[in-house]
Coordinates of C-alpha atoms in Angstrom, one line a residue:
Chain A
M1470 CA -57.2 22.1 -37.2
E1471 CA -57.4 19.2 -34.8
E1472 CA -60.1 19.4 -32.1
K1473 CA -59.1 18.7 -28.6
Q1474 CA -60.3 15.4 -27.2
T1475 CA -62.3 15.6 -24.1
R1476 CA -61.8 12.0 -22.9
K1477 CA -59.0 12.4 -20.4
P1478 CA -56.9 9.2 -20.1
F1479 CA -55.4 9.0 -23.5
P1480 CA -56.0 11.8 -26.0
T1481 CA -55.2 11.0 -29.6
H1482 CA -52.3 13.4 -29.9
I1483 CA -50.4 11.6 -27.2
L1484 CA -51.0 8.4 -29.0
V1485 CA -49.8 9.9 -32.3
F1486 CA -46.7 11.2 -30.7
L1487 CA -45.8 7.9 -28.9
A1488 CA -47.0 5.2 -31.3
P1489 CA -44.3 5.2 -33.9
A1490 CA -41.5 5.0 -31.4
A1491 CA -43.2 2.5 -29.2
I1492 CA -44.1 0.3 -32.2
I1493 CA -40.7 0.3 -33.9
Y1494 CA -38.9 -0.2 -30.6
T1495 CA -41.1 -3.0 -29.5
L1496 CA -41.2 -4.8 -32.8
F1497 CA -37.5 -4.6 -33.8
M1498 CA -35.8 -4.6 -30.4
V1499 CA -37.9 -5.9 -27.5
Y1500 CA -39.8 -8.6 -29.3
P1501 CA -36.8 -10.1 -31.1
L1502 CA -34.9 -10.1 -27.8
L1503 CA -37.7 -11.9 -25.9
D1504 CA -38.2 -14.2 -28.9
S1505 CA -34.5 -15.1 -28.8
L1506 CA -34.7 -15.8 -25.1
R1507 CA -37.8 -18.0 -25.7
L1508 CA -36.0 -19.9 -28.6
S1509 CA -33.2 -20.8 -26.2
F1510 CA -35.7 -23.2 -24.6
F1511 CA -36.6 -24.9 -27.9
T1512 CA -35.0 -27.0 -30.6
I1513 CA -35.9 -27.2 -34.3
G1514 CA -37.4 -30.5 -35.3
E1515 CA -37.1 -32.3 -38.6
Q1516 CA -40.3 -30.8 -40.0
N1517 CA -38.9 -27.4 -39.0
Q1518 CA -41.2 -27.3 -36.0
E1519 CA -40.2 -25.9 -32.6
I1520 CA -39.9 -28.4 -29.9
F1521 CA -39.8 -27.3 -26.2
V1522 CA -36.7 -28.8 -24.5
G1523 CA -36.6 -26.9 -21.2
I1524 CA -33.0 -26.0 -20.2
Q1525 CA -31.5 -28.7 -22.4
N1526 CA -29.7 -26.2 -24.6
Y1527 CA -28.1 -24.6 -21.5
I1528 CA -27.0 -28.1 -20.3
T1529 CA -25.5 -28.7 -23.7
L1530 CA -23.7 -25.4 -23.7
F1531 CA -22.1 -26.1 -20.3
T1532 CA -21.4 -29.9 -20.7
D1533 CA -21.3 -31.0 -24.3
T1534 CA -17.8 -31.7 -25.6
N1535 CA -18.5 -29.7 -28.7
Y1536 CA -19.8 -26.7 -27.0
A1537 CA -18.5 -26.5 -23.4
P1538 CA -14.8 -25.9 -24.2
R1539 CA -15.7 -23.2 -26.7
F1540 CA -18.2 -21.5 -24.4
L1541 CA -15.8 -21.5 -21.4
G1542 CA -12.9 -20.5 -23.6
A1543 CA -14.9 -17.6 -25.1
L1544 CA -16.1 -16.5 -21.6
K1545 CA -12.5 -16.6 -20.3
N1546 CA -11.1 -14.7 -23.2
N1547 CA -13.9 -12.2 -23.0
L1548 CA -13.1 -11.6 -19.3
A1549 CA -9.5 -11.1 -20.2
F1550 CA -10.6 -8.7 -23.0
F1551 CA -12.6 -6.7 -20.5
A1552 CA -9.8 -6.8 -17.9
I1553 CA -7.3 -5.4 -20.4
H1554 CA -9.7 -2.6 -21.3
M1555 CA -10.4 -1.7 -17.7
V1556 CA -6.7 -1.6 -16.7
V1557 CA -5.0 -0.3 -19.8
Q1558 CA -7.7 1.7 -21.6
N1559 CA -9.2 3.4 -18.6
S1560 CA -5.9 4.2 -16.9
I1561 CA -4.5 5.8 -20.1
A1562 CA -7.8 7.6 -20.5
L1563 CA -7.6 8.9 -16.9
L1564 CA -4.1 10.1 -17.4
L1565 CA -4.8 11.8 -20.7
A1566 CA -8.0 13.4 -19.2
A1567 CA -6.1 14.7 -16.2
L1568 CA -3.5 16.3 -18.4
L1569 CA -6.1 17.8 -20.7
A1570 CA -8.2 19.2 -17.8
S1571 CA -5.2 20.9 -16.2
G1572 CA -5.7 23.9 -18.4
I1573 CA -3.0 22.9 -20.9
R1574 CA -2.6 24.9 -24.0
G1575 CA -4.0 23.3 -27.2
S1576 CA -6.3 21.1 -25.1
S1577 CA -9.1 21.1 -27.7
I1578 CA -6.7 20.1 -30.5
Y1579 CA -5.3 17.2 -28.5
R1580 CA -8.8 16.1 -27.6
S1581 CA -9.8 16.1 -31.3
V1582 CA -6.7 14.0 -32.3
L1583 CA -7.0 11.5 -29.5
F1584 CA -10.7 11.0 -30.1
L1585 CA -10.3 10.4 -33.8
P1586 CA -9.9 6.6 -34.0
T1587 CA -13.3 6.1 -32.2
V1588 CA -15.2 7.5 -35.2
L1589 CA -13.5 5.2 -37.7
S1590 CA -15.1 1.8 -38.4
V1591 CA -13.7 -1.2 -36.5
V1592 CA -13.2 -2.9 -39.9
I1593 CA -10.8 -0.1 -41.0
I1594 CA -8.9 -0.1 -37.7
G1595 CA -8.6 -3.9 -37.8
F1596 CA -7.1 -3.9 -41.3
I1597 CA -4.8 -1.0 -40.6
W1598 CA -3.3 -2.8 -37.6
Q1599 CA -3.1 -6.0 -39.5
L1600 CA -0.9 -4.2 -42.0
I1601 CA 1.2 -2.3 -39.4
L1602 CA 1.9 -5.5 -37.5
N1603 CA 2.4 -7.6 -40.6
P1604 CA 6.0 -9.1 -40.6
L1605 CA 6.0 -8.9 -44.4
W1606 CA 5.7 -5.1 -44.4
G1607 CA 8.0 -4.9 -41.4
V1608 CA 6.9 -1.5 -40.3
S1609 CA 6.6 -2.4 -36.6
E1610 CA 9.9 -4.3 -36.7
S1611 CA 11.7 -1.3 -38.2
I1612 CA 10.3 1.0 -35.5
L1613 CA 11.4 -1.4 -32.7
E1614 CA 14.8 -1.7 -34.4
A1615 CA 15.1 2.1 -34.4
V1616 CA 15.0 2.0 -30.6
S1617 CA 17.2 -1.2 -30.6
L1618 CA 14.3 -3.4 -29.5
G1619 CA 14.1 -5.2 -32.8
H1620 CA 14.7 -8.6 -31.2
L1621 CA 11.3 -8.2 -29.4
F1622 CA 9.4 -8.3 -32.6
Q1623 CA 7.1 -11.3 -33.2
P1624 CA 4.1 -11.9 -35.3
W1625 CA 2.0 -11.1 -32.3
L1626 CA -1.4 -11.5 -34.0
G1627 CA -0.5 -15.0 -35.2
L1628 CA 0.7 -16.5 -31.9
P1629 CA -1.8 -18.1 -29.6
E1630 CA -0.1 -16.6 -26.5
T1631 CA -0.1 -13.0 -27.7
A1632 CA -3.1 -12.8 -30.2
L1633 CA -5.7 -12.0 -27.6
I1634 CA -3.6 -9.3 -25.8
T1635 CA -2.8 -7.8 -29.2
V1636 CA -6.4 -7.5 -30.4
S1637 CA -7.4 -6.2 -27.0
L1638 CA -4.7 -3.5 -27.2
I1639 CA -5.8 -2.5 -30.7
S1640 CA -9.3 -2.1 -29.4
V1641 CA -7.9 0.0 -26.5
W1642 CA -6.1 2.1 -29.0
Q1643 CA -9.3 2.7 -30.9
F1644 CA -11.7 3.4 -28.0
V1645 CA -9.5 5.2 -25.4
G1646 CA -11.1 8.5 -26.5
I1647 CA -14.5 7.7 -25.1
P1648 CA -13.5 7.2 -21.4
M1649 CA -11.0 10.1 -21.9
I1650 CA -13.8 12.5 -22.8
L1651 CA -16.1 11.3 -20.0
F1652 CA -13.3 11.7 -17.4
F1653 CA -12.4 15.0 -18.9
A1654 CA -16.0 16.3 -18.6
A1655 CA -16.1 15.1 -15.0
L1656 CA -12.8 16.7 -14.2
I1657 CA -13.6 20.2 -15.6
G1658 CA -17.0 20.0 -13.8
I1659 CA -15.3 20.0 -10.3
P1660 CA -16.0 23.4 -8.6
E1661 CA -12.9 25.6 -8.4
E1662 CA -13.4 26.4 -4.8
L1663 CA -12.7 22.8 -3.7
L1664 CA -9.4 22.8 -5.6
E1665 CA -8.5 26.2 -4.3
A1666 CA -9.1 25.1 -0.7
A1667 CA -6.8 22.1 -1.3
R1668 CA -4.0 24.4 -2.6
V1669 CA -4.4 26.7 0.3
D1670 CA -3.9 23.7 2.6
G1671 CA -0.7 22.9 0.7
A1672 CA -1.8 19.7 -1.0
S1673 CA 0.5 18.6 -3.9
G1674 CA -0.9 18.1 -7.4
W1675 CA -0.7 14.3 -6.9
Q1676 CA -2.6 14.5 -3.5
T1677 CA -5.2 16.9 -4.9
F1678 CA -5.8 14.5 -7.8
W1679 CA -6.2 11.3 -5.7
R1680 CA -7.8 12.7 -2.6
I1681 CA -10.1 15.3 -4.1
K1682 CA -10.6 15.1 -7.8
F1683 CA -10.7 11.3 -8.1
P1684 CA -13.4 10.8 -5.5
L1685 CA -15.4 13.5 -7.1
I1686 CA -15.4 11.9 -10.5
L1687 CA -16.4 8.4 -9.2
P1688 CA -19.7 8.7 -10.9
A1689 CA -17.9 9.0 -14.3
V1690 CA -15.6 6.1 -13.3
G1691 CA -18.8 4.0 -12.8
I1692 CA -20.2 5.0 -16.1
V1693 CA -17.0 4.2 -17.9
A1694 CA -16.8 0.8 -16.2
I1695 CA -20.3 -0.2 -17.2
L1696 CA -19.9 1.1 -20.7
T1697 CA -16.7 -0.8 -21.1
F1698 CA -18.4 -3.9 -19.7
V1699 CA -21.4 -3.8 -22.0
G1700 CA -19.2 -2.9 -25.0
N1701 CA -16.7 -5.7 -24.4
F1702 CA -19.2 -8.4 -23.9
N1703 CA -21.0 -7.3 -27.0
A1704 CA -17.8 -7.0 -29.1
F1705 CA -17.5 -8.8 -32.4
D1706 CA -16.4 -6.7 -35.3
L1707 CA -12.7 -6.3 -34.5
I1708 CA -12.1 -10.0 -33.9
Y1709 CA -14.2 -11.0 -36.9
T1710 CA -12.2 -8.6 -39.1
M1711 CA -8.8 -9.5 -37.9
K1712 CA -9.1 -13.2 -37.1
G1713 CA -12.3 -14.3 -38.9
A1714 CA -15.3 -16.1 -37.4
N1715 CA -13.0 -18.9 -36.1
A1716 CA -11.2 -16.3 -33.9
G1717 CA -7.8 -18.0 -34.5
P1718 CA -5.2 -19.0 -33.9
D1719 CA -6.8 -22.1 -32.3
F1720 CA -9.7 -20.0 -30.9
A1721 CA -7.2 -17.9 -28.9
T1722 CA -9.2 -14.7 -29.7
D1723 CA -12.6 -16.2 -29.4
I1724 CA -15.0 -14.1 -27.4
M1725 CA -18.8 -14.3 -26.8
G1726 CA -19.7 -12.3 -30.0
T1727 CA -17.7 -14.6 -32.3
L1728 CA -19.0 -17.7 -30.5
F1729 CA -22.5 -16.4 -31.0
Y1730 CA -21.9 -15.8 -34.7
R1731 CA -20.4 -19.2 -35.3
T1732 CA -23.1 -21.0 -33.3
F1733 CA -25.9 -19.2 -35.1
F1734 CA -24.6 -19.3 -38.6
G1735 CA -22.3 -22.3 -38.5
Q1736 CA -18.7 -22.8 -39.7
Q1737 CA -16.9 -25.2 -42.0
L1738 CA -17.7 -28.4 -40.2
Q1739 CA -20.7 -27.4 -38.2
L1740 CA -24.2 -26.3 -39.4
G1741 CA -25.7 -23.2 -38.0
N1742 CA -28.0 -23.7 -35.1
P1743 CA -30.5 -20.9 -34.4
T1744 CA -31.7 -22.2 -31.0
M1745 CA -28.1 -22.9 -29.7
G1746 CA -27.2 -19.4 -31.1
A1747 CA -30.2 -18.0 -29.1
T1748 CA -28.8 -19.8 -26.1
V1749 CA -25.4 -18.2 -26.4
A1750 CA -27.1 -14.8 -26.9
A1751 CA -29.2 -15.5 -23.8
M1752 CA -26.0 -16.1 -21.8
M1753 CA -24.6 -12.8 -23.1
F1754 CA -27.8 -11.1 -22.1
L1755 CA -27.6 -12.6 -18.6
I1756 CA -23.9 -11.5 -18.3
I1757 CA -24.7 -7.9 -19.5
L1758 CA -27.9 -7.7 -17.4
T1759 CA -26.0 -8.8 -14.3
G1760 CA -23.4 -6.1 -14.9
V1761 CA -26.0 -3.4 -15.5
L1762 CA -28.0 -4.4 -12.4
L1763 CA -24.9 -4.5 -10.2
Y1764 CA -24.0 -1.1 -11.5
I1765 CA -27.5 0.4 -10.9
F1766 CA -28.2 -1.2 -7.5
L1767 CA -24.7 -1.4 -5.9
W1768 CA -22.6 1.3 -7.5
Q1769 CA -25.1 4.0 -8.1
R1770 CA -26.8 3.6 -4.8
R1771 CA -23.5 3.8 -2.9
I1772 CA -22.5 6.9 -4.9
Q1773 CA -25.8 8.5 -4.1
E1774 CA -25.3 7.8 -0.4
I1775 CA -21.8 9.3 -0.5
E1776 CA -23.1 12.4 -2.3
M1777 CA -25.8 12.8 0.3
Chain B
M795 CA 3.2 22.3 -5.4
T796 CA 2.8 25.9 -4.5
T797 CA 3.6 27.1 -8.0
L798 CA -0.1 27.2 -8.8
T799 CA -1.2 29.6 -6.1
K800 CA -0.4 32.6 -8.3
D801 CA 1.6 34.3 -5.5
H802 CA 2.8 37.2 -7.5
T803 CA 4.2 39.1 -4.6
N804 CA 7.0 36.7 -4.1
P805 CA 8.1 35.2 -7.4
S806 CA 10.8 32.6 -6.8
T807 CA 13.7 33.0 -9.2
S808 CA 15.9 30.2 -8.2
F809 CA 17.2 28.0 -11.0
G810 CA 15.7 24.8 -9.6
Y811 CA 12.3 26.3 -9.3
R812 CA 12.3 27.6 -12.9
A813 CA 13.6 24.3 -14.2
R814 CA 11.0 22.3 -12.4
R815 CA 8.4 24.7 -13.6
A816 CA 9.5 24.4 -17.2
L817 CA 9.6 20.6 -16.9
G818 CA 6.2 20.6 -15.3
G819 CA 4.9 22.6 -18.3
I820 CA 6.5 20.5 -20.9
A821 CA 6.0 17.0 -19.5
P822 CA 2.2 17.0 -20.1
H823 CA 2.8 18.1 -23.7
L824 CA 5.3 15.4 -24.2
V825 CA 2.9 12.7 -23.0
L826 CA 0.0 14.1 -25.1
L827 CA 2.2 14.5 -28.1
L828 CA 3.5 11.0 -27.8
Y829 CA 0.0 9.6 -27.6
A830 CA -1.1 11.7 -30.5
V831 CA 1.7 10.2 -32.6
I832 CA 0.6 6.7 -31.5
V833 CA -2.9 7.6 -32.7
L834 CA -2.0 9.3 -36.0
F835 CA 1.0 7.1 -37.1
P836 CA -0.9 4.0 -38.3
I837 CA -3.5 6.1 -40.1
F838 CA -0.8 8.3 -41.7
M839 CA 1.2 5.2 -42.8
I840 CA -1.8 3.8 -44.7
I841 CA -2.6 7.0 -46.4
I842 CA 0.9 7.9 -47.6
N843 CA 1.6 4.4 -48.8
S844 CA -1.6 4.1 -50.8
F845 CA -0.1 6.6 -53.2
K846 CA 3.1 4.6 -53.9
D847 CA 4.0 1.7 -56.1
R848 CA 4.5 -1.7 -54.6
K849 CA 8.2 -1.6 -54.6
A850 CA 8.2 1.7 -52.6
I851 CA 5.6 0.4 -50.2
F852 CA 8.0 -2.3 -49.1
G853 CA 11.3 -0.6 -49.8
M854 CA 10.7 2.8 -48.1
P855 CA 7.4 2.6 -46.1
F856 CA 8.2 5.6 -44.0
Q857 CA 8.7 8.1 -46.8
F858 CA 6.3 10.3 -48.6
P859 CA 5.5 9.4 -52.2
N860 CA 7.8 11.3 -54.6
A861 CA 7.8 11.7 -58.4
E862 CA 9.5 8.3 -58.8
T863 CA 7.4 6.3 -56.4
F864 CA 4.0 8.0 -56.9
S865 CA 1.4 5.6 -58.2
L866 CA -2.4 5.4 -58.3
I867 CA -2.5 1.7 -59.3
G868 CA -4.2 0.7 -56.1
Y869 CA -7.0 3.2 -56.7
E870 CA -7.4 2.0 -60.3
T871 CA -7.9 -1.6 -59.1
V872 CA -10.4 -0.5 -56.5
F873 CA -12.5 1.5 -59.0
E874 CA -12.3 -1.4 -61.5
R875 CA -13.1 -4.2 -59.2
A876 CA -15.1 -2.9 -56.3
T877 CA -18.4 -1.3 -56.5
F878 CA -17.6 1.4 -54.0
Q879 CA -20.2 3.8 -55.5
I880 CA -22.9 1.3 -54.6
Y881 CA -21.5 0.8 -51.1
F882 CA -21.4 4.5 -50.5
T883 CA -24.9 5.1 -51.8
N884 CA -26.2 2.3 -49.6
S885 CA -24.4 3.6 -46.5
I886 CA -25.6 7.2 -47.2
I887 CA -29.2 6.1 -47.7
V888 CA -29.3 3.9 -44.6
T889 CA -27.6 6.4 -42.4
V890 CA -29.5 9.5 -43.5
V891 CA -32.9 7.9 -43.5
A892 CA -32.4 6.1 -40.2
L893 CA -31.0 9.3 -38.7
V894 CA -33.9 11.6 -39.8
L895 CA -36.5 9.1 -38.8
T896 CA -34.9 8.5 -35.4
L897 CA -34.8 12.2 -34.7
L898 CA -38.4 12.7 -35.8
I899 CA -39.9 9.7 -34.1
G900 CA -37.7 10.1 -31.1
A901 CA -38.5 13.8 -30.7
M902 CA -42.2 13.1 -30.9
A903 CA -42.0 10.4 -28.2
A904 CA -39.7 12.4 -26.0
F905 CA -42.0 15.4 -26.3
A906 CA -45.0 13.4 -25.3
L907 CA -43.2 11.9 -22.3
A908 CA -41.9 15.3 -21.1
E909 CA -45.1 17.2 -21.8
Y910 CA -48.1 15.1 -20.7
P911 CA -48.4 13.5 -17.3
F912 CA -50.6 10.6 -18.5
T913 CA -51.1 7.4 -16.6
G914 CA -48.1 5.0 -17.2
N915 CA -45.8 7.8 -18.3
T916 CA -42.9 6.8 -16.0
L917 CA -43.4 3.1 -16.8
L918 CA -43.3 3.8 -20.5
G919 CA -40.2 5.9 -20.0
L920 CA -38.5 3.1 -18.2
Y921 CA -39.6 0.6 -20.8
L922 CA -38.0 2.7 -23.6
A923 CA -34.9 3.2 -21.5
I924 CA -34.0 -0.5 -21.2
G925 CA -32.6 -0.4 -24.7
I926 CA -29.9 2.1 -23.6
M927 CA -28.0 -0.6 -21.8
I928 CA -29.1 -3.8 -23.5
P929 CA -27.4 -4.2 -27.0
I930 CA -29.9 -4.9 -29.8
R931 CA -27.4 -7.5 -31.2
L932 CA -28.5 -9.9 -28.5
G933 CA -31.8 -10.3 -30.3
T934 CA -30.3 -11.1 -33.6
V935 CA -31.9 -14.6 -33.9
G936 CA -35.3 -13.0 -33.4
I937 CA -34.5 -10.1 -35.7
L938 CA -33.4 -12.4 -38.5
E939 CA -36.6 -14.4 -38.2
L940 CA -38.6 -11.2 -38.3
M941 CA -36.8 -10.0 -41.4
V942 CA -37.4 -13.3 -43.1
N943 CA -41.2 -13.1 -42.2
F944 CA -41.4 -9.5 -43.4
K945 CA -39.3 -10.2 -46.5
L946 CA -36.9 -7.6 -45.4
V947 CA -33.7 -9.7 -45.8
N948 CA -31.2 -8.0 -48.1
T949 CA -33.1 -4.7 -48.1
L950 CA -32.0 -1.3 -46.9
T951 CA -35.4 -0.9 -45.3
G952 CA -34.7 -3.8 -42.9
L953 CA -31.4 -2.2 -41.9
I954 CA -33.0 1.2 -41.4
L955 CA -35.7 -0.2 -39.1
I956 CA -33.2 -2.0 -37.0
Y957 CA -31.0 1.1 -36.7
I958 CA -34.0 3.2 -35.7
A959 CA -34.9 0.7 -33.0
Q960 CA -31.3 0.7 -31.8
A961 CA -31.0 4.5 -31.6
L962 CA -34.4 5.4 -30.2
P963 CA -33.9 4.6 -26.5
L964 CA -31.0 7.0 -25.9
T965 CA -32.5 9.6 -28.3
I966 CA -35.8 9.6 -26.3
F967 CA -34.0 9.6 -23.0
I968 CA -31.8 12.6 -23.7
L969 CA -34.4 14.6 -25.7
S970 CA -37.1 14.3 -23.0
Q971 CA -34.7 15.9 -20.6
F972 CA -34.2 18.8 -22.9
F973 CA -37.9 19.1 -23.6
R974 CA -38.5 19.3 -19.8
Q975 CA -36.4 22.5 -19.7
V976 CA -38.5 24.4 -22.2
P977 CA -40.4 27.0 -20.3
R978 CA -44.1 26.4 -19.8
D979 CA -45.1 30.0 -20.5
L980 CA -44.3 29.6 -24.2
K981 CA -46.4 26.5 -24.7
D982 CA -49.3 27.9 -22.6
A983 CA -49.3 31.1 -24.6
A984 CA -49.5 29.1 -27.8
R985 CA -52.3 27.0 -26.3
I986 CA -54.3 30.2 -25.4
D987 CA -53.9 31.3 -29.0
G988 CA -55.6 28.1 -29.9
A989 CA -52.6 26.2 -31.3
S990 CA -53.0 22.4 -31.5
E991 CA -50.7 20.1 -29.7
Y992 CA -49.0 19.2 -33.0
R993 CA -48.4 22.9 -33.7
I994 CA -46.9 23.3 -30.2
F995 CA -44.5 20.4 -30.9
T996 CA -43.3 22.1 -34.1
L997 CA -42.8 25.3 -32.0
V998 CA -40.8 23.5 -29.3
V999 CA -38.5 21.3 -31.5
P1000 CA -36.3 24.2 -32.8
L1001 CA -35.6 25.1 -29.2
V1002 CA -33.8 21.7 -28.6
R1003 CA -31.8 21.9 -31.8
P1004 CA -28.4 21.7 -30.2
A1005 CA -29.4 18.4 -28.6
L1006 CA -30.7 17.1 -31.9
G1007 CA -27.3 17.9 -33.5
A1008 CA -25.4 16.0 -30.8
I1009 CA -27.7 13.0 -30.9
G1010 CA -27.5 13.1 -34.6
I1011 CA -23.8 12.6 -34.6
F1012 CA -23.9 9.9 -31.9
T1013 CA -26.5 8.1 -33.9
M1014 CA -24.8 8.4 -37.2
I1015 CA -21.3 7.1 -36.4
P1016 CA -22.3 3.6 -35.1
I1017 CA -24.8 3.2 -38.0
W1018 CA -22.2 4.1 -40.6
N1019 CA -19.6 1.8 -39.0
D1020 CA -21.7 -1.2 -38.2
L1021 CA -20.6 -4.5 -39.6
W1022 CA -22.9 -6.9 -37.7
F1023 CA -26.3 -6.2 -39.1
P1024 CA -25.2 -5.7 -42.8
L1025 CA -23.4 -9.0 -42.4
V1026 CA -26.4 -10.8 -40.9
V1027 CA -29.5 -9.3 -42.5
A1028 CA -28.2 -7.6 -45.7
P1029 CA -25.0 -9.3 -47.0
G1030 CA -26.0 -9.2 -50.7
A1031 CA -23.8 -7.3 -53.1
E1032 CA -26.7 -4.9 -53.9
T1033 CA -27.3 -3.9 -50.3
A1034 CA -23.7 -4.0 -48.9
T1035 CA -22.8 -0.9 -46.9
V1036 CA -19.3 0.6 -47.0
T1037 CA -18.2 -1.1 -43.9
L1038 CA -19.3 -4.6 -45.1
G1039 CA -18.1 -3.8 -48.7
V1040 CA -14.6 -2.9 -47.5
Q1041 CA -14.5 -5.9 -45.3
Q1042 CA -15.4 -8.3 -48.2
F1043 CA -13.2 -6.5 -50.7
L1044 CA -10.2 -6.6 -48.4
G1045 CA -10.8 -10.3 -47.7
Q1046 CA -10.5 -11.0 -51.5
F1047 CA -7.6 -8.7 -52.3
V1048 CA -5.6 -9.3 -49.2
S1049 CA -2.4 -9.9 -51.1
D1050 CA -2.8 -6.8 -53.4
W1051 CA -1.2 -4.2 -51.1
N1052 CA -1.9 -1.3 -53.4
A1053 CA -5.6 -2.1 -53.5
V1054 CA -5.8 -2.8 -49.8
L1055 CA -4.1 0.5 -48.9
S1056 CA -6.2 2.5 -51.4
S1057 CA -9.5 1.0 -50.3
L1058 CA -8.7 1.7 -46.7
T1059 CA -7.9 5.3 -47.5
L1060 CA -11.0 5.6 -49.6
A1061 CA -13.1 4.3 -46.7
M1062 CA -11.5 6.6 -44.2
V1063 CA -11.2 9.9 -46.0
P1064 CA -14.9 10.8 -46.0
I1065 CA -15.1 10.2 -42.3
L1066 CA -11.8 12.0 -41.6
I1067 CA -13.1 15.1 -43.5
I1068 CA -16.4 15.2 -41.7
Y1069 CA -14.6 14.7 -38.4
L1070 CA -12.2 17.5 -39.2
I1071 CA -15.1 19.8 -39.7
F1072 CA -17.3 18.7 -36.8
S1073 CA -14.9 17.3 -34.2
R1074 CA -15.0 20.3 -31.9
Q1075 CA -18.8 20.4 -31.8
L1076 CA -18.9 16.6 -31.4
I1077 CA -16.5 16.6 -28.4
R1078 CA -18.1 19.6 -26.9
S1079 CA -21.5 18.0 -27.0
I1080 CA -20.2 14.8 -25.5
T1081 CA -18.5 16.8 -22.8
Q1082 CA -21.6 18.8 -22.0
G1083 CA -24.0 15.9 -22.4
S1084 CA -22.1 13.7 -19.9
I1085 CA -22.1 16.5 -17.3
K1086 CA -25.8 16.6 -17.4

C-alpha cells in the first residue's frame, strides 16, 4: 500500500490524479490552439521553413482581393446564421418549453420526440433535408400543394437568395431541442409560491409569463444565447454536407467554418495554406472569445446584481 | 385567467367558460403535436421509402411499402459497396475508448480538484475550464501538425486523444461539483482505517455514478456524430467512422435513391434505438444538470 508523502506542497497522489488530464488537455487542446495562433503570424517559406511576417496575414485577410470578399462574406453569412438561430430557434424553443412546463399531460413524451433530432448526426440531417427539399422527389411540393401553396415551392437550397436561410432553418430544426430543454429546466425550477402570488393578484397567464417567469429564467436565456453563439461561429458540418466545401451557390452559404476548411486545405484552384488557415481560425477564436467574455463580464455580472 | 386558482367552491358552468377551458387545454397539445410532426415527418419519410422500389419512391412517396412495392435493393447495394461494418467498428472503438478514458481521467482530476486544497488549485480549475467554451476545432492547424509529428494521422488513436481532450473540460467541471458534495465523514473514516488516497478515490467514484452516466451520454453523442476530425485527421478508408463513411458513400451514390435512403436508415437506426431506450434519462439529466 502506498505510503503517505510527508512533503506538503505536492504529494504524489495528487500528481497521479491530475497528470493524465492535464497532459492530454494541454497537449491536444491548449498547445495546438496556441500554436495555431502563433502560426497566424508566420508564413511557410520555400524550404518549408517558418518566416515571421507580423500581422501580414491579417492584412491579407482583410484587404487582398482573393481573401477579403470571402472573409467578409463568410462573416456576414455567419452573423445571419446566428441571427436566424437566435430569433427562430430560441423563440420556438421558449414557446415549446413554456407549453411543456405548464403541467401538460404527456410532457415527457413530447420532450423525447422534440429532442430527437439533436442526437442524430448533422450529416444524416443534411442529407435527409436535401432529399425532402429535392424537386426531383417532389415531397415538399406535394405537401405545399395539399394546402394549396404549391406555387410557393422553389428549389430553395439551390437559389443564392434562399440557400442560407434554408440551411439555417434546417439547423434550427435539428437543434431546437437543446434551448427547449434548458428553458424547460429553468421554468420548472421557478418556486411555486411566486406563481401563486401572481395568480392571487389576478395576473393573466400571458402577464405571469412575461412579468414573472421570463425575468426569472434570464440566466437560462443568457446560457442559450452564448451556446448558440459559440455553436454557430464554430459550425461547419451541415454546410459542408449539404453544399460542399465551396458553400454554394456562389458562396451564398459560406460561413467561417467552411472558409477555414477551404483556406487550410485548399480547393480546386487554390492550394491549401496552413498559415492563412490559422489566421482564419484565429479570427474565429477572437470572435468566440469576445462573445464569451461579453457574456461572462456583462451579462452574468448584471444578472448577479439583479439577483442580489 | 382565474381558471387555474382551483376555486372548487364556485365552479363556473357557463358554456363560454367551458369552451375556453377546453380550447385552453387543447391548444398546447395542437402546437406540440404539430411540432412533433415537423420533427418526425422527414425521418419517417426516409425510413419508409428505404423499403420500396425506385418506382414507388417517386410514384407514391407518402405510402407505406406494400407487398408490391417492398424492396431491399438499396440495402443490398449498401452492403455490397460500402464497408459499413468497418465504419461501425471504427466508430464504436473510438467512442467507447474515448468515453471510458474521459470518464476515468476526468474523474481522477475532478476528484483531486475537489478533495485537495493544494496551491494553484483554483488556477488549475480555471485553466481546465477554458476548454468548455473554446471549441477545440479552432486549433485544427496545430492538431494536424501534432498528429503528423506523432505519426497519428489516419489512426483511431489520434481521434481518441483529440476527443478525450475535447470532452475533459466539461467532465472535470461537472464531476468536481459532484465530488464536493460527497460527505467528508465517509472519506475521513476510510482514512482513519488506513486507506490510501487511491482507495478513497475508488470508494467515492460509485457515489457520483448518476453524474458519470449523464456525462457519458453528453460525451458520446458529439464523438459519434463528429465529421470534422475524421475528415481532417483520419480520412482514410480504414479509419473512417460512420459519420464520415456515410458522408462519403452518399457523395458517390447520390443518384441511387435506394442506396441513399437505405444507408441513411442504417446510419440512423442504431442511434434511434439507443435514444428510444435512454431518452428519458438523457433529458432528465440535462434538465437536472442545467438547474445546478
